[in-house]
Coordinates of C-alpha atoms in Angstrom, one line a residue:
M1 CA 177.5 30.4 121.3
H2 CA 176.5 33.6 121.1
K3 CA 179.4 36.0 122.2
R4 CA 177.4 38.6 123.5
A5 CA 175.2 35.9 125.7
L6 CA 178.7 34.9 126.8
G7 CA 180.1 38.1 127.4
A8 CA 176.7 39.2 129.6
A9 CA 176.9 36.3 131.7
A10 CA 180.3 37.3 132.9
V11 CA 181.1 40.8 133.5
T12 CA 180.1 41.8 137.4
G13 CA 179.4 45.2 138.3
V14 CA 181.1 48.4 136.4
A15 CA 183.4 46.0 134.6
A16 CA 183.2 46.6 130.8
L17 CA 180.9 44.7 128.5
A18 CA 182.5 42.2 126.5
L19 CA 180.2 41.5 124.0
S20 CA 180.5 40.8 120.5
A21 CA 178.1 40.4 117.6
C22 CA 177.7 39.0 117.1
G23 CA 178.1 41.3 118.2
G24 CA 177.7 41.1 118.4
S25 CA 178.1 38.1 117.0
S26 CA 177.9 34.2 118.3
P27 CA 174.9 37.2 119.6
T28 CA 175.6 39.0 116.7
T29 CA 176.0 39.7 118.8
P30 CA 177.2 39.6 118.5
S31 CA 180.2 41.0 120.1
N32 CA 183.2 39.9 121.2
T33 CA 185.4 38.0 123.7
A34 CA 188.4 39.8 125.6
A35 CA 191.7 39.4 124.3
G36 CA 193.9 37.6 125.6
N37 CA 198.3 38.6 126.7
G38 CA 199.3 37.2 123.3
A39 CA 202.5 39.3 121.9
G40 CA 203.7 39.7 118.6
T41 CA 202.7 42.2 115.6
S42 CA 201.8 41.4 111.8
K43 CA 204.2 43.0 109.5
A44 CA 202.1 42.8 106.2
A45 CA 202.8 45.8 104.1
A46 CA 200.0 47.7 102.8
T47 CA 197.6 46.4 100.1
T48 CA 194.8 46.8 98.4
T49 CA 193.9 43.0 97.4
G50 CA 194.3 39.7 98.9
T51 CA 193.8 38.8 101.8
P52 CA 193.0 40.6 105.0
E53 CA 195.7 41.2 107.6
T54 CA 196.1 38.7 111.0
P55 CA 197.5 39.7 113.7
S56 CA 199.5 37.4 115.8
G57 CA 198.0 36.1 118.8
T58 CA 195.5 38.1 120.1
A59 CA 198.0 41.5 119.6
A60 CA 196.2 44.4 118.2
P61 CA 196.8 45.1 114.6
V62 CA 199.7 47.6 113.7
R63 CA 198.4 50.8 111.2
D64 CA 200.6 51.4 108.4
A65 CA 201.0 55.1 108.2
N66 CA 200.8 54.7 104.0
V67 CA 197.6 53.4 104.3
D68 CA 194.6 56.0 103.0
L69 CA 192.1 53.7 104.8
V70 CA 192.3 50.9 107.3
I71 CA 189.4 48.9 108.3
W72 CA 188.8 46.9 111.5
T73 CA 186.7 43.8 111.7
D74 CA 186.4 40.2 113.0
A75 CA 188.3 37.3 111.4
D76 CA 184.3 36.2 110.4
R77 CA 183.3 39.2 108.5
S78 CA 186.9 40.1 107.4
K79 CA 186.9 38.2 103.9
A80 CA 183.5 40.1 102.9
V81 CA 184.6 43.4 103.8
Q82 CA 187.9 42.8 101.9
K83 CA 186.3 42.5 98.6
Y84 CA 184.5 45.4 98.7
A85 CA 187.3 47.4 99.8
D86 CA 189.3 46.4 97.3
Q87 CA 186.6 47.3 94.9
F88 CA 186.4 50.6 96.7
A89 CA 190.1 51.2 96.3
Q90 CA 190.3 50.3 92.6
E91 CA 187.2 52.9 92.0
N92 CA 188.6 55.8 94.2
G93 CA 192.5 55.2 93.5
V94 CA 193.4 55.1 96.7
T95 CA 194.9 52.4 99.4
V96 CA 192.6 50.3 101.7
K97 CA 193.5 47.9 104.4
V98 CA 191.3 45.5 106.0
Q99 CA 193.0 44.5 109.7
I100 CA 191.6 41.5 111.6
S101 CA 191.4 42.1 115.3
T102 CA 190.5 39.9 118.1
D103 CA 188.9 42.3 120.1
V104 CA 187.7 44.7 117.9
R105 CA 186.5 47.3 121.1
A106 CA 188.9 47.5 123.3
Q107 CA 191.6 47.4 121.0
F108 CA 190.1 50.0 118.9
K109 CA 189.9 52.1 121.9
D110 CA 193.5 51.9 122.9
A111 CA 194.5 52.4 119.5
T112 CA 192.6 55.4 119.0
K113 CA 193.9 57.0 122.4
V114 CA 197.8 57.2 120.8
G115 CA 196.5 58.1 117.3
K116 CA 197.1 54.5 115.4
G117 CA 193.4 53.3 115.2
P118 CA 192.0 52.5 112.1
D119 CA 189.6 54.7 110.5
V120 CA 186.4 52.1 110.3
I121 CA 185.5 49.7 112.3
V122 CA 182.7 46.6 112.1
G123 CA 181.2 46.1 115.4
A124 CA 178.0 45.8 117.3
H125 CA 175.2 48.7 118.5
D126 CA 175.3 48.2 121.8
W127 CA 178.8 49.9 122.2
L128 CA 177.9 53.2 120.5
G129 CA 177.3 54.7 123.9
E130 CA 180.6 54.0 125.5
L131 CA 182.5 54.6 121.9
V132 CA 180.5 58.2 122.1
Q133 CA 181.3 58.5 125.3
N134 CA 185.2 58.5 124.9
S135 CA 184.7 60.1 121.9
T136 CA 186.1 57.7 119.5
V137 CA 183.8 57.5 116.8
A138 CA 182.3 60.4 114.4
P139 CA 178.4 60.9 113.2
V140 CA 177.9 59.7 109.8
S141 CA 176.4 61.5 107.3
L142 CA 173.6 59.1 105.9
S143 CA 171.0 60.8 104.0
S144 CA 167.1 60.6 105.3
D145 CA 166.3 58.8 102.1
V146 CA 169.1 56.7 102.3
A147 CA 168.4 55.8 105.9
A148 CA 164.2 54.8 104.9
K149 CA 166.0 52.1 103.1
F150 CA 166.6 50.4 106.4
L151 CA 164.6 48.3 108.6
P152 CA 163.5 50.8 111.1
S153 CA 164.3 49.2 114.3
A154 CA 168.4 49.1 112.6
I155 CA 168.4 52.6 111.8
A156 CA 166.9 53.5 115.3
A157 CA 169.7 51.5 116.9
T158 CA 172.5 53.2 115.3
K159 CA 171.3 56.8 116.9
F160 CA 172.7 58.0 120.3
N161 CA 171.3 61.3 121.5
G162 CA 169.3 61.4 118.2
Q163 CA 172.1 61.4 116.0
S164 CA 173.4 58.8 113.8
Y165 CA 176.5 57.0 114.5
G166 CA 176.9 53.9 111.9
V167 CA 175.3 52.2 109.2
P168 CA 173.6 48.7 109.7
Y169 CA 173.8 45.8 107.7
A170 CA 172.6 43.1 110.0
V171 CA 169.6 42.8 113.0
E172 CA 169.6 39.8 115.3
N173 CA 167.8 38.1 117.9
I174 CA 166.8 35.2 119.9
G175 CA 163.2 33.5 119.4
L176 CA 161.9 30.0 120.1
M177 CA 163.5 26.9 118.3
Y178 CA 161.4 23.8 118.4
N179 CA 162.0 19.7 117.1
K180 CA 159.2 19.4 114.4
D181 CA 159.6 15.8 114.9
L182 CA 158.5 16.2 118.3
V183 CA 156.3 19.0 118.6
P184 CA 154.6 20.1 114.6
N185 CA 153.4 23.1 115.8
P186 CA 155.2 25.7 118.3
P187 CA 153.2 26.5 121.3
K188 CA 152.1 30.2 121.6
T189 CA 152.1 30.6 125.7
M190 CA 154.6 29.0 128.4
E191 CA 152.1 26.9 129.6
E192 CA 151.3 25.2 126.5
L193 CA 155.4 24.5 126.0
V194 CA 155.7 23.3 129.8
A195 CA 152.5 21.2 129.3
T196 CA 154.4 19.5 125.7
G197 CA 157.5 19.4 127.1
Q198 CA 156.0 17.7 130.2
K199 CA 154.2 15.1 128.5
L200 CA 157.3 14.4 126.2
V201 CA 159.4 13.8 129.3
K202 CA 157.0 11.4 130.8
E203 CA 156.6 9.3 127.5
G204 CA 160.6 8.9 127.3
K205 CA 160.6 11.0 124.2
A206 CA 163.1 13.8 126.1
K207 CA 164.9 14.4 129.1
Q208 CA 164.0 18.0 130.0
V209 CA 161.4 20.6 129.1
L210 CA 163.6 23.3 127.4
S211 CA 167.1 24.3 126.7
Q212 CA 168.3 28.1 127.6
F213 CA 171.1 29.6 128.5
V214 CA 171.0 30.4 132.5
S215 CA 174.5 29.3 134.0
K216 CA 175.6 29.9 137.5
V217 CA 176.4 33.6 137.1
G218 CA 173.5 34.3 135.3
N219 CA 172.5 35.6 131.5
A220 CA 170.7 38.8 131.1
Y221 CA 170.0 38.9 127.7
F222 CA 168.6 35.6 128.1
A223 CA 166.6 36.8 130.9
Y224 CA 165.2 39.5 129.8
P225 CA 162.4 38.7 127.7
Y226 CA 160.5 37.3 130.8
L227 CA 160.4 40.9 131.9
S228 CA 159.6 42.6 128.6
A229 CA 156.1 40.4 128.5
F230 CA 154.8 42.8 131.6
P231 CA 153.8 46.2 131.4
D232 CA 156.3 48.6 132.7
G233 CA 158.8 45.3 132.6
G234 CA 162.5 46.1 131.6
I235 CA 165.6 47.4 132.3
F236 CA 165.5 51.1 131.2
G237 CA 162.7 53.6 130.9
T238 CA 162.9 55.6 127.9
K239 CA 163.0 59.5 127.1
G240 CA 160.4 61.5 125.0
N241 CA 162.8 61.0 121.8
G242 CA 162.6 57.1 122.6
D243 CA 166.1 57.0 124.2
Y244 CA 166.9 55.0 127.2
D245 CA 167.0 56.8 130.1
P246 CA 169.7 55.7 132.6
N247 CA 167.7 57.6 135.4
K248 CA 164.8 55.4 134.8
L249 CA 166.0 52.2 136.2
I250 CA 163.0 49.5 136.2
V251 CA 164.8 46.1 136.8
N252 CA 162.7 46.1 140.0
S253 CA 159.3 47.6 138.8
A254 CA 156.0 45.7 139.1
G255 CA 156.2 44.3 135.5
S256 CA 159.9 43.5 135.7
V257 CA 158.8 41.4 139.4
K258 CA 155.9 39.7 137.8
G259 CA 158.7 38.5 135.1
G260 CA 161.3 37.5 138.0
D261 CA 158.1 35.2 139.3
V262 CA 158.1 33.4 136.2
L263 CA 161.2 32.7 136.2
A264 CA 161.2 31.2 139.6
K265 CA 158.1 29.3 138.5
L266 CA 160.3 27.9 136.0
G267 CA 163.0 27.0 138.2
Q268 CA 160.6 25.3 140.8
E269 CA 159.8 23.5 137.7
K270 CA 163.1 22.6 136.5
V271 CA 162.2 24.0 133.5
L272 CA 165.1 26.2 133.5
S273 CA 168.2 25.4 135.3
T274 CA 171.2 26.9 136.3
N275 CA 173.2 23.8 134.9
V276 CA 172.3 25.2 131.5
D277 CA 175.1 27.6 129.3
D278 CA 177.3 28.0 126.6
T279 CA 179.1 24.7 126.9
N280 CA 175.4 22.3 126.9
Q281 CA 172.7 24.5 125.5
D282 CA 173.0 23.6 121.9
A283 CA 173.8 20.2 122.4
L284 CA 170.7 19.3 124.8
F285 CA 168.4 20.5 121.7
D286 CA 170.6 18.7 118.9
T287 CA 170.6 15.4 120.9
K288 CA 166.8 15.8 121.3
A289 CA 167.1 15.9 124.6
A290 CA 165.0 18.9 124.7
P291 CA 162.4 19.5 122.3
F292 CA 162.7 23.2 122.5
M293 CA 165.8 25.8 122.8
I294 CA 165.7 29.7 123.2
S295 CA 168.4 30.7 121.1
G296 CA 169.2 32.7 118.1
P297 CA 170.6 32.1 114.4
W298 CA 174.0 31.3 115.8
S299 CA 172.9 27.8 116.9
V300 CA 170.9 26.5 113.7
A301 CA 174.4 25.5 111.9
K302 CA 174.8 23.0 114.7
A303 CA 171.3 21.9 114.5
K304 CA 171.6 21.3 110.8
E305 CA 174.9 19.2 111.3
A306 CA 172.8 17.1 114.1
G307 CA 170.1 16.3 111.4
I308 CA 167.6 18.4 113.7
N309 CA 164.0 18.8 111.9
Y310 CA 163.7 22.5 113.3
G311 CA 161.3 25.2 113.4
I312 CA 161.5 28.7 114.6
A313 CA 158.9 30.5 116.2
P314 CA 158.4 33.9 118.1
L315 CA 158.9 33.6 121.8
P316 CA 155.6 32.3 123.8
S317 CA 153.4 34.9 125.6
L318 CA 153.2 34.6 129.5
A319 CA 150.4 34.0 131.7
G320 CA 148.8 37.5 132.9
G321 CA 151.3 39.2 130.4
G322 CA 151.8 39.3 126.8
Q323 CA 154.4 37.9 124.7
M324 CA 158.2 37.8 125.6
K325 CA 159.9 40.3 123.8
P326 CA 163.8 40.1 122.5
F327 CA 166.6 42.2 122.8
L328 CA 167.7 43.3 119.0
G329 CA 171.0 43.5 118.1
V330 CA 172.0 45.3 115.4
Q331 CA 175.6 44.8 113.5
M332 CA 177.1 48.3 111.9
F333 CA 179.9 49.9 110.3
Y334 CA 181.0 52.8 112.4
V335 CA 183.7 55.6 111.3
S336 CA 186.4 56.9 113.5
S337 CA 186.8 60.1 115.4
K338 CA 190.4 60.4 114.9
A339 CA 189.8 59.0 111.3
K340 CA 193.3 59.9 108.9
N341 CA 190.6 60.6 106.0
A342 CA 187.5 61.3 107.5
T343 CA 186.2 62.0 103.8
L344 CA 187.1 58.8 102.9
A345 CA 186.0 56.7 105.6
Q346 CA 182.4 58.6 105.5
E347 CA 182.5 57.4 101.5
F348 CA 182.7 54.1 102.2
V349 CA 180.7 53.5 105.4
T350 CA 177.9 56.1 103.8
N351 CA 177.7 55.0 99.8
Y352 CA 179.3 51.2 100.2
I353 CA 177.3 50.0 102.9
P354 CA 173.9 50.8 101.9
R355 CA 174.3 48.5 98.4
K356 CA 172.3 45.4 98.5
D357 CA 175.4 43.5 97.1
V358 CA 177.2 44.4 100.1
Q359 CA 174.9 43.9 102.8
L360 CA 173.7 40.4 100.7
A361 CA 177.5 39.4 101.0
L362 CA 177.8 40.0 104.8
F363 CA 174.5 38.0 105.2
Q364 CA 176.4 34.6 103.8
V365 CA 178.8 35.2 106.4
G366 CA 176.3 35.2 109.4
Q367 CA 173.1 34.0 108.0
R368 CA 171.4 37.3 110.1
P369 CA 168.6 39.0 108.1
P370 CA 170.2 41.8 106.6
A371 CA 169.5 45.3 107.7
L372 CA 168.6 47.2 104.3
K373 CA 164.8 46.4 103.4
E374 CA 165.7 45.1 100.0
A375 CA 168.4 42.7 100.4
Y376 CA 166.0 41.2 103.5
D377 CA 163.0 41.1 101.3
Q378 CA 165.8 38.8 98.4
V379 CA 167.0 37.0 101.0
A380 CA 163.5 36.1 103.0
A381 CA 162.0 34.9 100.0
S382 CA 163.8 32.3 99.5
D383 CA 164.8 31.5 103.4
P384 CA 162.6 30.5 105.7
D385 CA 165.0 30.6 108.6
V386 CA 165.8 34.5 107.7
K387 CA 162.3 35.3 107.7
A388 CA 161.5 33.5 111.3
W389 CA 163.9 34.9 112.8
Y390 CA 162.9 38.4 111.5
E391 CA 159.4 37.8 112.8
A392 CA 160.6 36.6 116.6
G393 CA 162.3 39.9 116.9
V394 CA 159.4 42.0 115.3
D395 CA 158.1 43.4 118.1
G396 CA 161.7 43.5 120.2
K397 CA 163.3 46.9 121.2
P398 CA 167.2 47.2 120.3
M399 CA 169.6 46.5 122.9
P400 CA 170.7 49.3 125.2
N401 CA 173.6 51.3 123.6
I402 CA 173.9 54.0 126.5
P403 CA 177.1 53.7 128.8
A404 CA 175.1 52.5 131.9
M405 CA 174.3 49.1 130.4
N406 CA 177.6 48.4 131.0
S407 CA 176.8 48.2 134.8
V408 CA 173.9 46.0 134.4
W409 CA 174.4 42.6 133.1
G410 CA 176.8 41.3 135.9
P411 CA 174.3 42.3 139.1
F412 CA 170.8 41.3 136.9
G413 CA 172.5 38.4 135.4
Q414 CA 173.2 36.8 138.9
A415 CA 169.9 38.1 140.3
T416 CA 167.8 35.9 137.9
A417 CA 170.2 33.0 138.1
D418 CA 169.4 32.9 142.1
I419 CA 165.5 33.6 141.4
I420 CA 165.5 30.7 139.1
A421 CA 168.0 28.4 142.0
G422 CA 165.3 29.1 144.1
K423 CA 167.8 31.0 146.6
T424 CA 165.5 34.1 146.9
G425 CA 162.1 35.3 146.1
A426 CA 162.0 37.8 142.8
K427 CA 161.0 41.1 144.6
E428 CA 164.1 40.9 147.4
R429 CA 166.5 39.9 144.7
L430 CA 165.2 42.3 141.6
D431 CA 165.2 45.2 144.4
A432 CA 168.7 44.3 145.8
A433 CA 170.1 44.2 142.1
A434 CA 168.5 47.3 141.4
K435 CA 170.2 49.3 144.5
E436 CA 173.9 47.7 143.2
I437 CA 172.8 48.8 139.2
A438 CA 172.0 51.8 140.6
A439 CA 175.2 52.5 142.5
N440 CA 177.2 51.4 139.9
I441 CA 176.1 53.6 137.5
A442 CA 176.4 56.4 140.1
K443 CA 180.1 55.3 140.4
G444 CA 180.5 56.0 136.3

């Protein structure tokens, strides 16, 4: 299950956002679970080759003062990063160590405070605002010609207040997965999706219309597209330069309320249910109980294992509005503001990560569309899933990377769960969520 989605559903009030990538990743997010209370540290010697260093339990990695460049990543990406870290070390005559962190974001923040953090981290773009606010990451020197080689949405996600703070390597978003044996062609509208699903249920070919992560506490990541389908619907408005504006909260705008009304209607029709969460969302689709599922690339492997003849399509449009637009998640490499050798860290991030072979190697790990255009084009030409996921998110916007977003996930998620459950009307509940979010933002 996508960690970003799980974190978005779990945090409340002003609690720190526990997201990936998927990092973000299951997203992508895509994006991390919080570290536990395990004890112990790894004592592995510095090396420029071999396997990534893994800490004991949930302890943070221990930096070796004798190593020139230290990179922290999660376990999924560690081997791919290690390969190119070794190449970099050999080419530059330096020592490089890749260390696995169980919670990159939180452990990086704590370690950097005491001068024991890494030089480079791998993580989700929506960490950016908080990392900048805490003065833990440095701007990167990415030339305009190199930046132009990336997908525009990916580069946009790496910026905060107009400044670039990392180099992207993957993008991710949700879309509509459908069982092609039951539904040969994907529905274009939500009305068509509901009608098709209800017909299959009536015929005994399915048990429910749609599988989508909602849960008892809600899931803001999955609920957002219903608001984005309407003019002025969403979470934050934007500034003149396109950056999200924390002073323009729009979760209860007219457009957002219309999206909330759709959630309420789908809840009444039992198309959406708070009984569906990360424990059963994939299973409902993979056992053919539901012909449709709104999810992301992290759900593909299980569908394949289950033998589902699946298709991937953009999210449907909503009556009275337009097409549902998902959040875009971007995975990227950051440079620490406290890097032991800032020049070396910048060199690795700005000259190695933009390479096609590096982007392709990282794609093999998570199967998310590469952020580098050349790498994406190569993969999309032979992998229809990658092309389909990209097209499902082509009109999406990067998930807000401003610190104020940490105040949104819990209150907004819970509001959408209450609306779907029929506990209250959309306008009333979104108005209350807006007041709570605004109060949380004001508290910092």
